[in-house]
PDB file of C-alpha atoms in Angstrom:
ATOM      1  CA  MET A   1     151.469   4.876 -36.949  1.00 92.00           C
ATOM      2  CA  ARG A   2     152.373   3.849 -40.432  1.00 93.00           C
ATOM      3  CA  VAL A   3     151.468   0.440 -41.951  1.00 95.00           C
ATOM      4  CA  ALA A   4     154.646  -1.371 -40.909  1.00 95.00           C
ATOM      5  CA  GLN A   5     154.423  -0.030 -37.300  1.00 95.00           C
ATOM      6  CA  LEU A   6     150.778  -1.039 -37.010  1.00 96.00           C
ATOM      7  CA  ALA A   7     151.496  -4.477 -38.464  1.00 96.00           C
ATOM      8  CA  LYS A   8     154.367  -5.088 -36.088  1.00 96.00           C
ATOM      9  CA  ALA A   9     152.337  -3.936 -33.042  1.00 96.00           C
ATOM     10  CA  ALA A  10     149.457  -6.260 -33.956  1.00 96.00           C
ATOM     11  CA  GLY A  11     151.616  -9.207 -35.027  1.00 95.00           C
ATOM     12  CA  VAL A  12     150.370  -9.313 -38.606  1.00 96.00           C
ATOM     13  CA  SER A  13     151.964  -8.583 -41.993  1.00 96.00           C
ATOM     14  CA  SER A  14     151.903  -5.217 -43.697  1.00 96.00           C
ATOM     15  CA  GLU A  15     150.061  -6.891 -46.506  1.00 97.00           C
ATOM     16  CA  THR A  16     147.302  -7.911 -44.069  1.00 97.00           C
ATOM     17  CA  VAL A  17     147.005  -4.277 -42.873  1.00 97.00           C
ATOM     18  CA  ARG A  18     146.755  -3.060 -46.461  1.00 96.00           C
ATOM     19  CA  HIS A  19     144.171  -5.710 -47.325  1.00 97.00           C
ATOM     20  CA  TYR A  20     142.026  -4.889 -44.334  1.00 97.00           C
ATOM     21  CA  THR A  21     142.333  -1.179 -45.205  1.00 96.00           C
ATOM     22  CA  ASP A  22     141.242  -1.887 -48.803  1.00 96.00           C
ATOM     23  CA  LEU A  23     138.225  -3.795 -47.453  1.00 95.00           C
ATOM     24  CA  GLY A  24     137.278  -0.856 -45.199  1.00 94.00           C
ATOM     25  CA  LEU A  25     137.913  -2.841 -41.985  1.00 95.00           C
ATOM     26  CA  LEU A  26     140.554  -0.288 -41.041  1.00 96.00           C
ATOM     27  CA  ARG A  27     140.061   3.425 -41.778  1.00 93.00           C
ATOM     28  CA  PRO A  28     143.344   5.312 -41.420  1.00 94.00           C
ATOM     29  CA  ALA A  29     143.544   9.115 -41.552  1.00 92.00           C
ATOM     30  CA  ARG A  30     145.592  10.824 -44.264  1.00 90.00           C
ATOM     31  CA  ASN A  31     148.513  12.918 -43.269  1.00 86.00           C
ATOM     32  CA  SER A  32     147.852  16.287 -44.903  1.00 84.00           C
ATOM     33  CA  ASP A  33     151.581  16.974 -45.330  1.00 88.00           C
ATOM     34  CA  ASN A  34     152.658  13.833 -47.133  1.00 87.00           C
ATOM     35  CA  GLY A  35     149.412  11.965 -47.949  1.00 82.00           C
ATOM     36  CA  TYR A  36     150.516   8.857 -46.056  1.00 88.00           C
ATOM     37  CA  GLN A  37     147.978   6.754 -44.206  1.00 91.00           C
ATOM     38  CA  GLU A  38     148.296   7.075 -40.481  1.00 94.00           C
ATOM     39  CA  TYR A  39     146.786   4.595 -38.103  1.00 95.00           C
ATOM     40  CA  SER A  40     145.645   5.397 -34.572  1.00 95.00           C
ATOM     41  CA  SER A  41     145.606   3.402 -31.349  1.00 95.00           C
ATOM     42  CA  ALA A  42     141.920   2.747 -32.142  1.00 95.00           C
ATOM     43  CA  ASP A  43     143.063   1.164 -35.416  1.00 96.00           C
ATOM     44  CA  LEU A  44     145.499  -1.008 -33.493  1.00 97.00           C
ATOM     45  CA  GLN A  45     142.700  -2.181 -31.160  1.00 96.00           C
ATOM     46  CA  ARG A  46     140.443  -2.878 -34.159  1.00 96.00           C
ATOM     47  CA  LEU A  47     143.234  -4.763 -35.972  1.00 97.00           C
ATOM     48  CA  ARG A  48     143.902  -6.895 -32.911  1.00 97.00           C
ATOM     49  CA  PHE A  49     140.157  -7.608 -32.670  1.00 97.00           C
ATOM     50  CA  ILE A  50     140.079  -8.640 -36.336  1.00 97.00           C
ATOM     51  CA  ALA A  51     143.112 -10.910 -35.970  1.00 96.00           C
ATOM     52  CA  ARG A  52     141.616 -12.552 -32.862  1.00 96.00           C
ATOM     53  CA  ALA A  53     138.280 -13.048 -34.580  1.00 96.00           C
ATOM     54  CA  ARG A  54     140.021 -14.627 -37.591  1.00 95.00           C
ATOM     55  CA  ARG A  55     141.861 -17.054 -35.284  1.00 94.00           C
ATOM     56  CA  LEU A  56     138.456 -17.991 -33.780  1.00 94.00           C
ATOM     57  CA  GLY A  57     137.276 -18.945 -37.299  1.00 92.00           C
ATOM     58  CA  PHE A  58     135.240 -15.871 -38.266  1.00 94.00           C
ATOM     59  CA  SER A  59     135.342 -14.908 -41.916  1.00 94.00           C
ATOM     60  CA  LEU A  60     136.103 -11.351 -42.985  1.00 96.00           C
ATOM     61  CA  LYS A  61     132.419 -11.018 -43.996  1.00 95.00           C
ATOM     62  CA  ASP A  62     131.408 -12.087 -40.514  1.00 95.00           C
ATOM     63  CA  ILE A  63     133.835  -9.555 -39.002  1.00 96.00           C
ATOM     64  CA  GLN A  64     132.490  -6.782 -41.153  1.00 95.00           C
ATOM     65  CA  ALA A  65     128.965  -7.567 -39.909  1.00 94.00           C
ATOM     66  CA  ILE A  66     130.155  -7.661 -36.281  1.00 96.00           C
ATOM     67  CA  LEU A  67     131.955  -4.382 -36.619  1.00 96.00           C
ATOM     68  CA  ALA A  68     128.938  -2.743 -38.350  1.00 95.00           C
ATOM     69  CA  ARG A  69     126.665  -3.837 -35.522  1.00 95.00           C
ATOM     70  CA  ALA A  70     129.077  -2.534 -32.930  1.00 95.00           C
ATOM     71  CA  GLU A  71     129.425   0.793 -34.785  1.00 93.00           C
ATOM     72  CA  SER A  72     125.672   1.173 -34.842  1.00 94.00           C
ATOM     73  CA  GLY A  73     125.698   0.990 -31.070  1.00 93.00           C
ATOM     74  CA  SER A  74     124.116  -2.504 -30.840  1.00 92.00           C
ATOM     75  CA  ALA A  75     125.774  -5.290 -28.899  1.00 94.00           C
ATOM     76  CA  PRO A  76     127.097  -7.850 -31.396  1.00 95.00           C
ATOM     77  CA  CYS A  77     127.586 -10.617 -28.810  1.00 95.00           C
ATOM     78  CA  GLY A  78     124.442 -12.545 -29.575  1.00 94.00           C
ATOM     79  CA  GLU A  79     125.285 -12.571 -33.313  1.00 93.00           C
ATOM     80  CA  VAL A  80     128.843 -13.604 -32.440  1.00 96.00           C
ATOM     81  CA  ARG A  81     127.547 -16.574 -30.427  1.00 96.00           C
ATOM     82  CA  ASP A  82     125.205 -17.648 -33.238  1.00 95.00           C
ATOM     83  CA  LEU A  83     127.860 -17.288 -35.891  1.00 94.00           C
ATOM     84  CA  LEU A  84     130.425 -19.294 -33.943  1.00 95.00           C
ATOM     85  CA  SER A  85     127.853 -21.954 -33.081  1.00 96.00           C
ATOM     86  CA  ASN A  86     126.977 -22.362 -36.753  1.00 94.00           C
ATOM     87  CA  ARG A  87     130.637 -22.286 -37.779  1.00 92.00           C
ATOM     88  CA  LEU A  88     131.491 -24.978 -35.184  1.00 95.00           C
ATOM     89  CA  ALA A  89     128.655 -27.245 -36.370  1.00 96.00           C
ATOM     90  CA  ALA A  90     129.856 -26.902 -39.970  1.00 94.00           C
ATOM     91  CA  LEU A  91     133.421 -27.575 -38.907  1.00 95.00           C
ATOM     92  CA  GLN A  92     132.436 -30.716 -36.978  1.00 97.00           C
ATOM     93  CA  ALA A  93     130.480 -31.981 -39.961  1.00 96.00           C
ATOM     94  CA  HIS A  94     133.515 -31.340 -42.186  1.00 97.00           C
ATOM     95  CA  ILE A  95     135.831 -33.154 -39.771  1.00 97.00           C
ATOM     96  CA  GLU A  96     133.443 -36.140 -39.711  1.00 97.00           C
ATOM     97  CA  GLU A  97     133.355 -36.166 -43.518  1.00 95.00           C
ATOM     98  CA  CYS A  98     137.183 -36.017 -43.631  1.00 97.00           C
ATOM     99  CA  GLN A  99     137.354 -38.927 -41.158  1.00 97.00           C
ATOM    100  CA  ARG A 100     134.956 -40.942 -43.373  1.00 94.00           C
ATOM    101  CA  LEU A 101     137.069 -40.162 -46.414  1.00 94.00           C
ATOM    102  CA  ALA A 102     140.287 -41.155 -44.594  1.00 96.00           C
ATOM    103  CA  LEU A 103     138.651 -44.498 -43.705  1.00 94.00           C
ATOM    104  CA  VAL A 104     137.627 -45.060 -47.317  1.00 93.00           C
ATOM    105  CA  MET A 105     141.164 -44.250 -48.409  1.00 93.00           C
ATOM    106  CA  ARG A 106     142.668 -46.647 -45.894  1.00 95.00           C
ATOM    107  CA  ASN A 107     140.257 -49.329 -47.032  1.00 92.00           C
ATOM    108  CA  ALA A 108     141.154 -48.690 -50.663  1.00 92.00           C
ATOM    109  CA  LEU A 109     144.864 -48.922 -49.962  1.00 93.00           C
ATOM    110  CA  ASP A 110     144.362 -52.180 -48.017  1.00 92.00           C
ATOM    111  CA  ASP A 111     142.247 -53.622 -50.850  1.00 88.00           C
ATOM    112  CA  TRP A 112     144.723 -52.565 -53.486  1.00 89.00           C
ATOM    113  CA  ALA A 113     147.817 -53.937 -51.660  1.00 91.00           C
ATOM    114  CA  GLU A 114     147.640 -57.341 -53.352  1.00 86.00           C
ATOM    115  CA  ARG A 115     145.879 -56.320 -56.576  1.00 85.00           C
ATOM    116  CA  PRO A 116     147.816 -56.392 -59.824  1.00 84.00           C
ATOM    117  CA  GLU A 117     148.529 -53.348 -61.891  1.00 85.00           C
ATOM    118  CA  CYS A 118     146.514 -53.462 -65.087  1.00 81.00           C
ATOM    119  CA  ALA A 119     147.220 -51.431 -68.176  1.00 82.00           C
ATOM    120  CA  PRO A 120     144.314 -49.489 -69.717  1.00 82.00           C
ATOM    121  CA  ASP A 121     142.536 -51.793 -72.134  1.00 81.00           C
ATOM    122  CA  GLY A 122     139.808 -49.726 -73.678  1.00 80.00           C
ATOM    123  CA  GLN A 123     137.332 -51.064 -71.088  1.00 82.00           C
ATOM    124  CA  ALA A 124     139.015 -49.542 -68.004  1.00 84.00           C
ATOM    125  CA  ILE A 125     141.352 -46.696 -67.171  1.00 88.00           C
ATOM    126  CA  CYS A 126     142.489 -47.976 -63.758  1.00 89.00           C
ATOM    127  CA  ARG A 127     140.771 -51.029 -62.400  1.00 86.00           C
ATOM    128  CA  LEU A 128     141.869 -50.206 -58.879  1.00 89.00           C
ATOM    129  CA  ILE A 129     139.536 -47.198 -58.835  1.00 88.00           C
ATOM    130  CA  GLU A 130     136.852 -48.625 -61.105  1.00 88.00           C
ATOM    131  CA  ASP A 131     136.502 -51.856 -59.156  1.00 85.00           C
ATOM    132  CA  PHE A 132     136.837 -50.455 -55.659  1.00 86.00           C
ATOM    133  CA  GLU A 133     133.606 -50.866 -53.753  1.00 85.00           C
ATOM    134  CA  LEU A 134     132.670 -47.541 -52.231  1.00 86.00           C
ATOM    135  CA  PRO A 135     130.576 -47.634 -49.053  1.00 81.00           C
ATOM    136  CA  GLU A 136     127.442 -46.482 -50.875  1.00 76.00           C
ATOM    137  CA  GLU A 137     127.648 -49.040 -53.693  1.00 69.00           C
ATOM    138  CA  SER A 138     128.185 -52.728 -54.240  1.00 61.00           C
ATOM    139  CA  ARG A 139     129.568 -54.426 -57.380  1.00 59.00           C
ATOM    140  CA  PRO A 140     131.958 -57.252 -58.210  1.00 61.00           C
ATOM    141  CA  ALA A 141     135.573 -56.662 -59.150  1.00 61.00           C
ATOM    142  CA  THR A 142     136.600 -57.293 -62.734  1.00 64.00           C
ATOM    143  CA  PRO A 143     139.798 -59.278 -63.356  1.00 63.00           C
ATOM    144  CA  CYS A 144     142.583 -57.877 -65.511  1.00 64.00           C
ATOM    145  CA  PRO A 145     142.433 -59.074 -69.090  1.00 61.00           C
ATOM    146  CA  ALA A 146     145.200 -61.429 -70.184  1.00 56.00           C
ATOM    147  CA  HIS A 147     148.203 -59.590 -71.549  1.00 46.00           C
TER     148      HIS A 147
END
């Protein structure tokens, strides 16, 4: 199979196939007559594995390690479980941080709804931001100077 055929069979782009080939994740043979790269059914299986692992959240570095372990004859499943468990914990922490940030943003918009717009005055750039009380700090708001 050529690049476009392999890409179509695996449901990925030709650029993805080329990228994975450049990284060494795929290792096509060279056609001795024309020098083109030719991919086998084993390459298709490997590409489908890579695509599935990516959809599960594994990085290309993770996938390289999994493939290397499998090629050495060792079962990579324990490493896969550990990697995914760690990745899930990091993702859950990121989601919680995003939810906290969304709440802070909602609170800021609510707080700013009735606040006047102040021009920069040499003391402040934007009083909305500078006076907004973030959860980890506490300070009084400063009124806009008279115009």
